[in-house]
């Protein structure tokens, strides 16, 4: 066990929160975890009252963008037990992002202990209502006080959490871009690097101005192969096969994506991970074989796609009620998380509230 110093808030906000109305990403729990990397070590591990952090204006993250993050969730099961979903995978991916951005790595055990302890302290913040959960945001930033381009020697590893309600998003409309790309092989698309999202904002804005919800990204070289959308990986049901673009160095390796592939295979679905040419989607749509398109990610879990527009051709998709695969995945993964279906894949880890309490 790492020794994490805990300072509890004297000013809990918990009773001020309306759990029946939780807009995504705007409500923050009482405590925050912070650790500082200095002289090659993580030091000063602490959980303290949630609040602003102060930074030197020359902090390298503010100038050269060494910043990465994760997004994961804790659930309250129907028996009251709290569980994390695939925390080990998130810890591992965090370090893969750190490697690509030339940042310090966080021992997986520290990452997982810090998440566990923070969620245990703010266990009252994990919503009760079905479809709600506690969103967990670990991130790391470079804090060398130096104006010069080089890997920072100092970092802050921070985790905060916040309750989120069910995601009742309308099916989204997508458009491909022939001008902009999200990520290129050899770049940082596979990392959850903050800058990736900054780069996507202008094309996103143009898409919304043109009346679409999101950009469906195509590969940077040929503008031909589908990558992903927003903060979600994409799935296509073509005939009786569930297809998702193969990760190729430019696509974020989603943990929801990976989980869905395992669930589909176990259920006996035919799945394929391979390059998906957008023209294949157009052809399948013309032949009436494009049955479903959906995004998969931690925040929305499944986000149904209403239509995809590519070079002026509109692929409208069947009504959401008829989407067997996307609807099944969403319900099934929800049941696993709530403990209503057996966790046959071993994806859940319980938060031991008593064990953590002893370490205070
Ligand atoms: C986080 C993210 C995803 C989804 O990953 P999950 O692990 O399923 O949440 C997909 N694409 C991008 C670009 C992302 O940042």
mmCIF file of C-alpha atoms and ligand atoms in Angstrom:
data_model
loop_
_atom_site.group_PDB
_atom_site.id
_atom_site.type_symbol
_atom_site.label_atom_id
_atom_site.label_comp_id
_atom_site.label_asym_id
_atom_site.label_seq_id
_atom_site.Cartn_x
_atom_site.Cartn_y
_atom_site.Cartn_z
ATOM 1 C CA UNK A 1 0.000 0.000 0.000
ATOM 2 C CA UNK A 2 1.122 3.531 -0.744
ATOM 3 C CA UNK A 3 0.745 6.023 2.045
ATOM 4 C CA UNK A 4 -1.826 8.580 0.983
ATOM 5 C CA UNK A 5 -2.342 11.445 3.416
ATOM 6 C CA UNK A 6 -6.022 12.272 3.789
ATOM 7 C CA UNK A 7 -7.433 15.658 4.724
ATOM 8 C CA UNK A 8 -11.205 15.536 4.793
ATOM 9 C CA UNK A 9 -13.351 18.485 3.844
ATOM 10 C CA UNK A 10 -15.204 20.310 6.608
ATOM 11 C CA UNK A 11 -17.580 21.691 4.038
ATOM 12 C CA UNK A 12 -19.184 18.796 2.147
ATOM 13 C CA UNK A 13 -21.311 19.840 -0.824
ATOM 14 C CA UNK A 14 -23.108 16.505 -0.970
ATOM 15 C CA UNK A 15 -26.425 17.697 0.426
ATOM 16 C CA UNK A 16 -26.535 20.562 -2.097
ATOM 17 C CA UNK A 17 -26.596 18.239 -5.110
ATOM 18 C CA UNK A 18 -29.762 17.348 -7.016
ATOM 19 C CA UNK A 19 -29.061 13.751 -8.026
ATOM 20 C CA UNK A 20 -32.128 13.687 -10.259
ATOM 21 C CA UNK A 21 -30.596 16.359 -12.480
ATOM 22 C CA UNK A 22 -26.916 15.758 -13.200
ATOM 23 C CA UNK A 23 -25.622 17.396 -16.369
ATOM 24 C CA UNK A 24 -22.468 15.548 -17.542
ATOM 25 C CA UNK A 25 -19.201 16.939 -16.238
ATOM 26 C CA UNK A 26 -20.453 19.853 -14.159
ATOM 27 C CA UNK A 27 -20.719 18.368 -10.666
ATOM 28 C CA UNK A 28 -17.609 17.510 -8.654
ATOM 29 C CA UNK A 29 -17.299 15.381 -5.524
ATOM 30 C CA UNK A 30 -15.830 16.628 -2.241
ATOM 31 C CA UNK A 31 -12.257 15.341 -2.586
ATOM 32 C CA UNK A 32 -9.341 15.302 -5.001
ATOM 33 C CA UNK A 33 -6.229 13.112 -5.159
ATOM 34 C CA UNK A 34 -2.922 14.788 -6.009
ATOM 35 C CA UNK A 35 0.629 13.426 -6.297
ATOM 36 C CA UNK A 36 3.777 15.233 -7.387
ATOM 37 C CA UNK A 37 6.561 13.673 -9.441
ATOM 38 C CA UNK A 38 9.956 15.097 -8.508
ATOM 39 C CA UNK A 39 13.498 13.724 -8.622
ATOM 40 C CA UNK A 40 12.242 10.606 -10.365
ATOM 41 C CA UNK A 41 9.638 9.713 -7.723
ATOM 42 C CA UNK A 42 5.980 10.178 -6.910
ATOM 43 C CA UNK A 43 5.840 12.093 -3.633
ATOM 44 C CA UNK A 44 3.393 13.892 -1.374
ATOM 45 C CA UNK A 45 0.490 11.530 -2.165
ATOM 46 C CA UNK A 46 -2.604 13.184 -0.764
ATOM 47 C CA UNK A 47 -6.364 13.356 -0.809
ATOM 48 C CA UNK A 48 -7.656 16.792 0.076
ATOM 49 C CA UNK A 49 -10.778 18.920 -0.275
ATOM 50 C CA UNK A 50 -11.649 19.523 -3.942
ATOM 51 C CA UNK A 51 -10.615 22.963 -5.107
ATOM 52 C CA UNK A 52 -8.447 24.992 -7.477
ATOM 53 C CA UNK A 53 -4.779 24.139 -8.025
ATOM 54 C CA UNK A 54 -2.270 26.928 -8.466
ATOM 55 C CA UNK A 55 0.448 26.771 -11.087
ATOM 56 C CA UNK A 56 3.560 28.658 -12.093
ATOM 57 C CA UNK A 57 2.894 30.567 -15.338
ATOM 58 C CA UNK A 58 5.909 28.892 -17.000
ATOM 59 C CA UNK A 59 4.600 25.367 -16.231
ATOM 60 C CA UNK A 60 5.488 23.456 -19.367
ATOM 61 C CA UNK A 61 1.997 21.977 -19.833
ATOM 62 C CA UNK A 62 0.639 25.475 -20.419
ATOM 63 C CA UNK A 63 3.011 26.043 -23.331
ATOM 64 C CA UNK A 64 3.836 22.707 -24.914
ATOM 65 C CA UNK A 65 0.865 20.586 -23.957
ATOM 66 C CA UNK A 66 2.298 17.594 -22.112
ATOM 67 C CA UNK A 67 -1.065 16.495 -20.715
ATOM 68 C CA UNK A 68 -2.931 13.173 -20.715
ATOM 69 C CA UNK A 69 -6.109 11.896 -19.108
ATOM 70 C CA UNK A 70 -8.359 8.905 -18.519
ATOM 71 C CA UNK A 71 -12.109 8.536 -18.137
ATOM 72 C CA UNK A 72 -13.564 5.659 -16.101
ATOM 73 C CA UNK A 73 -16.531 4.919 -13.893
ATOM 74 C CA UNK A 74 -17.575 3.495 -10.523
ATOM 75 C CA UNK A 75 -21.043 1.944 -10.155
ATOM 76 C CA UNK A 76 -23.301 1.265 -7.223
ATOM 77 C CA UNK A 77 -24.674 -2.240 -7.587
ATOM 78 C CA UNK A 78 -28.190 -3.153 -6.563
ATOM 79 C CA UNK A 79 -26.867 -4.691 -3.303
ATOM 80 C CA UNK A 80 -25.166 -1.381 -2.453
ATOM 81 C CA UNK A 81 -21.645 -2.559 -3.249
ATOM 82 C CA UNK A 82 -19.406 -0.157 -5.173
ATOM 83 C CA UNK A 83 -17.411 -1.455 -8.128
ATOM 84 C CA UNK A 84 -14.917 -0.113 -10.630
ATOM 85 C CA UNK A 85 -15.112 -1.165 -14.273
ATOM 86 C CA UNK A 86 -11.816 -2.399 -15.737
ATOM 87 C CA UNK A 87 -9.636 -0.173 -13.569
ATOM 88 C CA UNK A 88 -6.529 -2.174 -14.509
ATOM 89 C CA UNK A 89 -7.088 -1.460 -18.212
ATOM 90 C CA UNK A 90 -7.440 2.243 -17.535
ATOM 91 C CA UNK A 91 -4.243 2.245 -15.442
ATOM 92 C CA UNK A 92 -2.385 0.478 -18.244
ATOM 93 C CA UNK A 93 -3.671 2.809 -20.953
ATOM 94 C CA UNK A 94 -2.781 5.845 -18.826
ATOM 95 C CA UNK A 95 0.839 4.679 -18.843
ATOM 96 C CA UNK A 96 0.764 4.004 -22.582
ATOM 97 C CA UNK A 97 -0.376 7.598 -23.071
ATOM 98 C CA UNK A 98 2.379 8.742 -20.667
ATOM 99 C CA UNK A 99 5.018 6.858 -22.668
ATOM 100 C CA UNK A 100 3.932 8.445 -25.950
ATOM 101 C CA UNK A 101 3.952 11.944 -24.454
ATOM 102 C CA UNK A 102 7.315 11.244 -22.782
ATOM 103 C CA UNK A 103 5.845 11.722 -19.298
ATOM 104 C CA UNK A 104 6.435 9.933 -15.985
ATOM 105 C CA UNK A 105 4.580 6.670 -15.541
ATOM 106 C CA UNK A 106 2.343 5.969 -12.559
ATOM 107 C CA UNK A 107 2.737 2.503 -10.977
ATOM 108 C CA UNK A 108 -0.497 0.642 -11.773
ATOM 109 C CA UNK A 109 -0.917 -0.199 -8.092
ATOM 110 C CA UNK A 110 -0.710 3.478 -7.152
ATOM 111 C CA UNK A 111 -3.228 4.440 -9.843
ATOM 112 C CA UNK A 112 -5.697 1.805 -8.670
ATOM 113 C CA UNK A 113 -5.212 2.444 -4.954
ATOM 114 C CA UNK A 114 -5.660 6.187 -5.427
ATOM 115 C CA UNK A 115 -8.870 5.676 -7.425
ATOM 116 C CA UNK A 116 -10.184 3.185 -4.833
ATOM 117 C CA UNK A 117 -9.396 5.384 -1.872
ATOM 118 C CA UNK A 118 -10.833 8.511 -3.479
ATOM 119 C CA UNK A 119 -14.065 6.742 -4.439
ATOM 120 C CA UNK A 120 -14.319 5.189 -0.959
ATOM 121 C CA UNK A 121 -13.994 8.589 0.717
ATOM 122 C CA UNK A 122 -16.603 10.080 -1.596
ATOM 123 C CA UNK A 123 -18.755 6.926 -1.673
ATOM 124 C CA UNK A 124 -21.801 9.046 -0.853
ATOM 125 C CA UNK A 125 -21.350 10.641 -4.270
ATOM 126 C CA UNK A 126 -21.865 7.419 -6.218
ATOM 127 C CA UNK A 127 -25.457 7.762 -7.431
ATOM 128 C CA UNK A 128 -28.128 5.193 -6.551
ATOM 129 C CA UNK A 129 -30.337 5.587 -9.586
ATOM 130 C CA UNK A 130 -30.052 3.136 -12.439
ATOM 131 C CA UNK A 131 -28.053 4.432 -15.380
ATOM 132 C CA UNK A 132 -26.144 6.862 -13.163
ATOM 133 C CA UNK A 133 -22.548 6.413 -12.054
ATOM 134 C CA UNK A 134 -19.522 8.188 -10.652
ATOM 135 C CA UNK A 135 -17.314 9.462 -13.455
ATOM 136 C CA UNK A 136 -13.608 9.362 -12.564
ATOM 137 C CA UNK A 137 -11.113 11.662 -14.259
ATOM 138 C CA UNK A 138 -7.419 10.844 -13.683
ATOM 139 C CA UNK A 139 -5.008 13.167 -15.492
ATOM 140 C CA UNK A 140 -1.381 14.210 -15.554
ATOM 141 C CA UNK A 141 0.322 17.441 -16.468
ATOM 142 C CA UNK A 142 3.869 18.705 -16.821
ATOM 143 C CA UNK A 143 4.917 21.262 -14.235
ATOM 144 C CA UNK A 144 8.558 22.171 -14.937
ATOM 145 C CA UNK A 145 8.933 25.909 -14.533
ATOM 146 C CA UNK A 146 10.932 26.319 -17.703
ATOM 147 C CA UNK A 147 10.292 27.868 -21.102
ATOM 148 C CA UNK A 148 12.019 25.425 -23.365
ATOM 149 C CA UNK A 149 10.903 22.377 -25.319
ATOM 150 C CA UNK A 150 12.001 19.208 -23.553
ATOM 151 C CA UNK A 151 10.263 16.533 -21.493
ATOM 152 C CA UNK A 152 9.340 17.972 -18.112
ATOM 153 C CA UNK A 153 11.068 16.518 -15.054
ATOM 154 C CA UNK A 154 8.118 17.369 -12.785
ATOM 155 C CA UNK A 155 4.506 16.261 -13.092
ATOM 156 C CA UNK A 156 1.247 16.342 -11.199
ATOM 157 C CA UNK A 157 -0.995 13.255 -11.214
ATOM 158 C CA UNK A 158 -4.502 14.262 -10.191
ATOM 159 C CA UNK A 159 -7.829 12.453 -9.876
ATOM 160 C CA UNK A 160 -11.234 13.953 -9.289
ATOM 161 C CA UNK A 161 -14.695 12.466 -9.625
ATOM 162 C CA UNK A 162 -18.247 13.567 -10.181
ATOM 163 C CA UNK A 163 -21.670 11.911 -10.325
ATOM 164 C CA UNK A 164 -23.237 11.621 -13.778
ATOM 165 C CA UNK A 165 -26.819 10.824 -14.697
ATOM 166 C CA UNK A 166 -28.113 8.553 -17.451
ATOM 167 C CA UNK A 167 -27.057 9.655 -20.898
ATOM 168 C CA UNK A 168 -30.306 10.158 -22.802
ATOM 169 C CA UNK A 169 -28.630 11.485 -25.908
ATOM 170 C CA UNK A 170 -30.599 11.599 -29.133
ATOM 171 C CA UNK A 171 -29.159 9.508 -31.965
ATOM 172 C CA UNK A 172 -26.384 11.567 -33.527
ATOM 173 C CA UNK A 173 -25.860 12.683 -37.109
ATOM 174 C CA UNK A 174 -22.329 12.304 -38.480
ATOM 175 C CA UNK A 175 -20.482 13.788 -41.424
ATOM 176 C CA UNK A 176 -17.089 12.810 -42.815
ATOM 177 C CA UNK A 177 -14.436 15.477 -43.336
ATOM 178 C CA UNK A 178 -12.245 15.597 -46.398
ATOM 179 C CA UNK A 179 -10.305 18.545 -45.127
ATOM 180 C CA UNK A 180 -9.414 17.808 -41.515
ATOM 181 C CA UNK A 181 -8.083 14.717 -39.784
ATOM 182 C CA UNK A 182 -8.083 13.729 -36.109
ATOM 183 C CA UNK A 183 -4.991 11.579 -36.025
ATOM 184 C CA UNK A 184 -2.295 10.133 -38.220
ATOM 185 C CA UNK A 185 -0.329 6.929 -37.848
ATOM 186 C CA UNK A 186 2.845 7.838 -35.999
ATOM 187 C CA UNK A 187 1.115 10.749 -34.267
ATOM 188 C CA UNK A 188 -0.572 10.792 -30.874
ATOM 189 C CA UNK A 189 -4.066 9.564 -31.811
ATOM 190 C CA UNK A 190 -3.626 6.400 -29.786
ATOM 191 C CA UNK A 191 -2.879 8.391 -26.645
ATOM 192 C CA UNK A 192 -5.524 10.147 -24.569
ATOM 193 C CA UNK A 193 -3.564 13.353 -25.054
ATOM 194 C CA UNK A 194 -5.311 16.646 -24.286
ATOM 195 C CA UNK A 195 -4.140 18.234 -27.542
ATOM 196 C CA UNK A 196 -6.047 15.730 -29.681
ATOM 197 C CA UNK A 197 -9.287 17.238 -28.474
ATOM 198 C CA UNK A 198 -8.165 20.833 -29.011
ATOM 199 C CA UNK A 199 -7.356 19.931 -32.621
ATOM 200 C CA UNK A 200 -10.832 18.473 -33.165
ATOM 201 C CA UNK A 201 -12.747 21.569 -32.071
ATOM 202 C CA UNK A 202 -12.648 23.584 -35.298
ATOM 203 C CA UNK A 203 -13.823 20.750 -37.574
ATOM 204 C CA UNK A 204 -16.445 19.901 -34.928
ATOM 205 C CA UNK A 205 -17.658 23.505 -34.910
ATOM 206 C CA UNK A 206 -17.907 23.557 -38.695
ATOM 207 C CA UNK A 207 -19.845 20.286 -38.654
ATOM 208 C CA UNK A 208 -22.351 21.602 -36.115
ATOM 209 C CA UNK A 209 -22.728 24.823 -38.091
ATOM 210 C CA UNK A 210 -23.570 22.683 -41.124
ATOM 211 C CA UNK A 211 -26.252 20.912 -39.071
ATOM 212 C CA UNK A 212 -24.461 17.718 -38.004
ATOM 213 C CA UNK A 213 -23.660 16.583 -34.483
ATOM 214 C CA UNK A 214 -20.185 15.118 -34.944
ATOM 215 C CA UNK A 215 -17.403 14.419 -37.420
ATOM 216 C CA UNK A 216 -16.766 10.819 -38.453
ATOM 217 C CA UNK A 217 -12.985 10.850 -38.813
ATOM 218 C CA UNK A 218 -11.295 9.238 -41.789
ATOM 219 C CA UNK A 219 -7.653 8.184 -42.090
ATOM 220 C CA UNK A 220 -5.173 10.992 -42.719
ATOM 221 C CA UNK A 221 -3.492 9.536 -45.785
ATOM 222 C CA UNK A 222 -6.286 8.489 -48.129
ATOM 223 C CA UNK A 223 -9.381 9.979 -46.456
ATOM 224 C CA UNK A 224 -10.942 6.606 -47.060
ATOM 225 C CA UNK A 225 -10.860 4.435 -43.947
ATOM 226 C CA UNK A 226 -13.120 5.126 -40.993
ATOM 227 C CA UNK A 227 -11.403 5.893 -37.690
ATOM 228 C CA UNK A 228 -13.787 6.984 -34.927
ATOM 229 C CA UNK A 229 -16.009 9.794 -33.707
ATOM 230 C CA UNK A 230 -15.632 12.315 -30.855
ATOM 231 C CA UNK A 231 -14.606 10.286 -27.837
ATOM 232 C CA UNK A 232 -16.079 7.045 -29.136
ATOM 233 C CA UNK A 233 -15.042 4.090 -31.246
ATOM 234 C CA UNK A 234 -17.405 3.057 -34.020
ATOM 235 C CA UNK A 235 -19.294 -0.147 -34.724
ATOM 236 C CA UNK A 236 -21.206 -1.044 -37.893
ATOM 237 C CA UNK A 237 -23.691 -3.843 -38.331
ATOM 238 C CA UNK A 238 -23.396 -4.878 -41.965
ATOM 239 C CA UNK A 239 -25.724 -7.755 -42.808
ATOM 240 C CA UNK A 240 -25.237 -10.143 -39.876
ATOM 241 C CA UNK A 241 -21.676 -9.088 -39.082
ATOM 242 C CA UNK A 242 -20.552 -6.568 -36.484
ATOM 243 C CA UNK A 243 -17.567 -4.649 -37.832
ATOM 244 C CA UNK A 244 -15.274 -2.172 -36.082
ATOM 245 C CA UNK A 245 -12.197 -0.457 -37.533
ATOM 246 C CA UNK A 246 -8.987 -2.252 -36.553
ATOM 247 C CA UNK A 247 -6.774 -0.163 -34.260
ATOM 248 C CA UNK A 248 -3.883 0.950 -36.403
ATOM 249 C CA UNK A 249 -1.870 3.432 -34.366
ATOM 250 C CA UNK A 250 -4.198 6.361 -35.052
ATOM 251 C CA UNK A 251 -7.363 5.056 -33.373
ATOM 252 C CA UNK A 252 -7.843 5.273 -29.607
ATOM 253 C CA UNK A 253 -7.982 1.763 -28.155
ATOM 254 C CA UNK A 254 -11.296 2.057 -26.357
ATOM 255 C CA UNK A 255 -11.962 -0.176 -23.373
ATOM 256 C CA UNK A 256 -15.692 -0.151 -24.179
ATOM 257 C CA UNK A 257 -14.808 -1.235 -27.729
ATOM 258 C CA UNK A 258 -12.717 -4.104 -26.436
ATOM 259 C CA UNK A 259 -15.417 -5.134 -23.945
ATOM 260 C CA UNK A 260 -18.096 -5.100 -26.641
ATOM 261 C CA UNK A 261 -16.007 -7.321 -28.919
ATOM 262 C CA UNK A 262 -15.654 -9.857 -26.082
ATOM 263 C CA UNK A 263 -19.380 -9.746 -25.299
ATOM 264 C CA UNK A 264 -20.377 -10.127 -28.951
ATOM 265 C CA UNK A 265 -18.026 -13.063 -29.474
ATOM 266 C CA UNK A 266 -19.297 -14.802 -26.325
ATOM 267 C CA UNK A 267 -22.874 -14.315 -27.515
ATOM 268 C CA UNK A 268 -22.049 -15.911 -30.870
ATOM 269 C CA UNK A 269 -22.092 -12.820 -33.068
ATOM 270 C CA UNK A 270 -19.808 -12.687 -36.061
ATOM 271 C CA UNK A 271 -17.352 -9.845 -35.465
ATOM 272 C CA UNK A 272 -14.597 -8.350 -37.581
ATOM 273 C CA UNK A 273 -11.798 -5.916 -36.707
ATOM 274 C CA UNK A 274 -10.451 -4.633 -39.983
ATOM 275 C CA UNK A 275 -10.030 -1.485 -42.061
ATOM 276 C CA UNK A 276 -13.480 -0.117 -42.966
ATOM 277 C CA UNK A 277 -13.565 1.790 -46.253
ATOM 278 C CA UNK A 278 -16.300 4.426 -46.114
ATOM 279 C CA UNK A 279 -17.296 3.396 -49.660
ATOM 280 C CA UNK A 280 -18.136 -0.048 -48.279
ATOM 281 C CA UNK A 281 -20.628 1.640 -45.947
ATOM 282 C CA UNK A 282 -22.164 3.556 -48.859
ATOM 283 C CA UNK A 283 -22.484 0.322 -50.866
ATOM 284 C CA UNK A 284 -23.948 -1.571 -47.888
ATOM 285 C CA UNK A 285 -26.416 1.243 -47.306
ATOM 286 C CA UNK A 286 -27.516 1.201 -50.970
ATOM 287 C CA UNK A 287 -28.014 -2.566 -50.704
ATOM 288 C CA UNK A 288 -30.072 -2.164 -47.503
ATOM 289 C CA UNK A 289 -27.416 -4.019 -45.498
ATOM 290 C CA UNK A 290 -26.235 -1.221 -43.188
ATOM 291 C CA UNK A 291 -28.383 -2.088 -40.173
ATOM 292 C CA UNK A 292 -26.768 -0.172 -37.339
ATOM 293 C CA UNK A 293 -24.056 2.348 -36.623
ATOM 294 C CA UNK A 294 -23.132 3.235 -33.042
ATOM 295 C CA UNK A 295 -20.377 4.814 -31.027
ATOM 296 C CA UNK A 296 -18.907 3.055 -27.969
ATOM 297 C CA UNK A 297 -17.209 4.845 -25.074
ATOM 298 C CA UNK A 298 -17.183 5.182 -21.300
ATOM 299 C CA UNK A 299 -19.280 8.354 -21.135
ATOM 300 C CA UNK A 300 -22.289 7.427 -23.296
ATOM 301 C CA UNK A 301 -21.653 3.642 -23.357
ATOM 302 C CA UNK A 302 -23.622 3.269 -26.625
ATOM 303 C CA UNK A 303 -24.499 6.249 -28.768
ATOM 304 C CA UNK A 304 -26.754 5.354 -31.677
ATOM 305 C CA UNK A 305 -26.047 7.068 -34.982
ATOM 306 C CA UNK A 306 -29.079 8.429 -36.863
ATOM 307 C CA UNK A 307 -27.258 9.089 -40.136
ATOM 308 C CA UNK A 308 -23.840 9.366 -41.758
ATOM 309 C CA UNK A 309 -23.218 11.805 -44.603
ATOM 310 C CA UNK A 310 -20.248 11.222 -46.889
ATOM 311 C CA UNK A 311 -19.523 13.480 -49.868
ATOM 312 C CA UNK A 312 -23.154 14.550 -50.054
ATOM 313 C CA UNK A 313 -24.563 11.000 -49.798
ATOM 314 C CA UNK A 314 -26.863 10.607 -46.789
ATOM 315 C CA UNK A 315 -26.946 7.201 -45.138
ATOM 316 C CA UNK A 316 -29.988 7.257 -42.904
ATOM 317 C CA UNK A 317 -30.293 4.339 -40.513
ATOM 318 C CA UNK A 318 -33.228 2.307 -39.183
ATOM 319 C CA UNK A 319 -35.119 3.490 -36.071
ATOM 320 C CA UNK A 320 -33.342 2.936 -32.772
ATOM 321 C CA UNK A 321 -36.019 0.478 -31.541
ATOM 322 C CA UNK A 322 -34.893 -1.920 -34.276
ATOM 323 C CA UNK A 323 -31.199 -1.806 -33.369
ATOM 324 C CA UNK A 324 -30.722 -5.270 -31.890
ATOM 325 C CA UNK A 325 -26.959 -5.195 -31.415
ATOM 326 C CA UNK A 326 -26.479 -1.715 -29.945
ATOM 327 C CA UNK A 327 -29.468 -2.049 -27.638
ATOM 328 C CA UNK A 328 -28.402 -5.500 -26.449
ATOM 329 C CA UNK A 329 -24.831 -4.343 -25.707
ATOM 330 C CA UNK A 330 -26.031 -1.344 -23.741
ATOM 331 C CA UNK A 331 -28.485 -3.354 -21.622
ATOM 332 C CA UNK A 332 -26.078 -6.257 -21.100
ATOM 333 C CA UNK A 333 -23.070 -4.190 -20.009
ATOM 334 C CA UNK A 334 -25.375 -2.258 -17.700
ATOM 335 C CA UNK A 335 -26.620 -5.503 -16.121
ATOM 336 C CA UNK A 336 -23.057 -6.727 -15.636
ATOM 337 C CA UNK A 337 -22.080 -3.474 -13.927
ATOM 338 C CA UNK A 338 -25.105 -3.552 -11.630
ATOM 339 C CA UNK A 339 -24.461 -7.173 -10.668
ATOM 340 C CA UNK A 340 -27.698 -8.373 -12.308
ATOM 341 C CA UNK A 341 -25.710 -10.592 -14.684
ATOM 342 C CA UNK A 342 -22.640 -12.572 -13.716
ATOM 343 C CA UNK A 343 -19.331 -10.811 -14.366
ATOM 344 C CA UNK A 344 -18.011 -13.729 -16.437
ATOM 345 C CA UNK A 345 -15.149 -11.672 -17.864
ATOM 346 C CA UNK A 346 -13.892 -10.494 -14.459
ATOM 347 C CA UNK A 347 -14.228 -6.813 -15.316
ATOM 348 C CA UNK A 348 -15.428 -5.508 -11.978
ATOM 349 C CA UNK A 349 -13.370 -4.817 -8.882
ATOM 350 C CA UNK A 350 -15.121 -4.057 -5.595
ATOM 351 C CA UNK A 351 -14.232 -0.958 -3.609
ATOM 352 C CA UNK A 352 -13.541 -2.160 -0.121
ATOM 353 C CA UNK A 353 -14.823 0.719 1.919
ATOM 354 C CA UNK A 354 -13.814 -0.767 5.279
ATOM 355 C CA UNK A 355 -10.283 -1.686 4.205
ATOM 356 C CA UNK A 356 -9.697 1.791 2.866
ATOM 357 C CA UNK A 357 -11.180 3.415 5.961
ATOM 358 C CA UNK A 358 -8.592 1.656 8.155
ATOM 359 C CA UNK A 359 -5.739 3.322 6.330
ATOM 360 C CA UNK A 360 -6.800 6.861 7.299
HETATM 361 C C1 LIG B 1 -11.699 7.760 -24.531
HETATM 362 C C2 LIG B 1 -11.896 7.664 -26.009
HETATM 363 C C3 LIG B 1 -12.592 6.613 -26.612
HETATM 364 C C4 LIG B 1 -13.346 5.571 -25.819
HETATM 365 O O1 LIG B 1 -12.562 4.851 -24.953
HETATM 366 P P1 LIG B 1 -13.240 4.085 -23.719
HETATM 367 O O2 LIG B 1 -12.085 3.445 -23.058
HETATM 368 O O3 LIG B 1 -14.198 3.118 -24.287
HETATM 369 O O4 LIG B 1 -13.914 5.125 -22.899
HETATM 370 C C5 LIG B 1 -12.636 6.563 -27.987
HETATM 371 N N1 LIG B 1 -12.049 7.507 -28.747
HETATM 372 C C6 LIG B 1 -11.398 8.543 -28.212
HETATM 373 C C7 LIG B 1 -10.770 9.528 -29.109
HETATM 374 C C8 LIG B 1 -11.302 8.659 -26.824
HETATM 375 O O5 LIG B 1 -10.671 9.699 -26.284
#
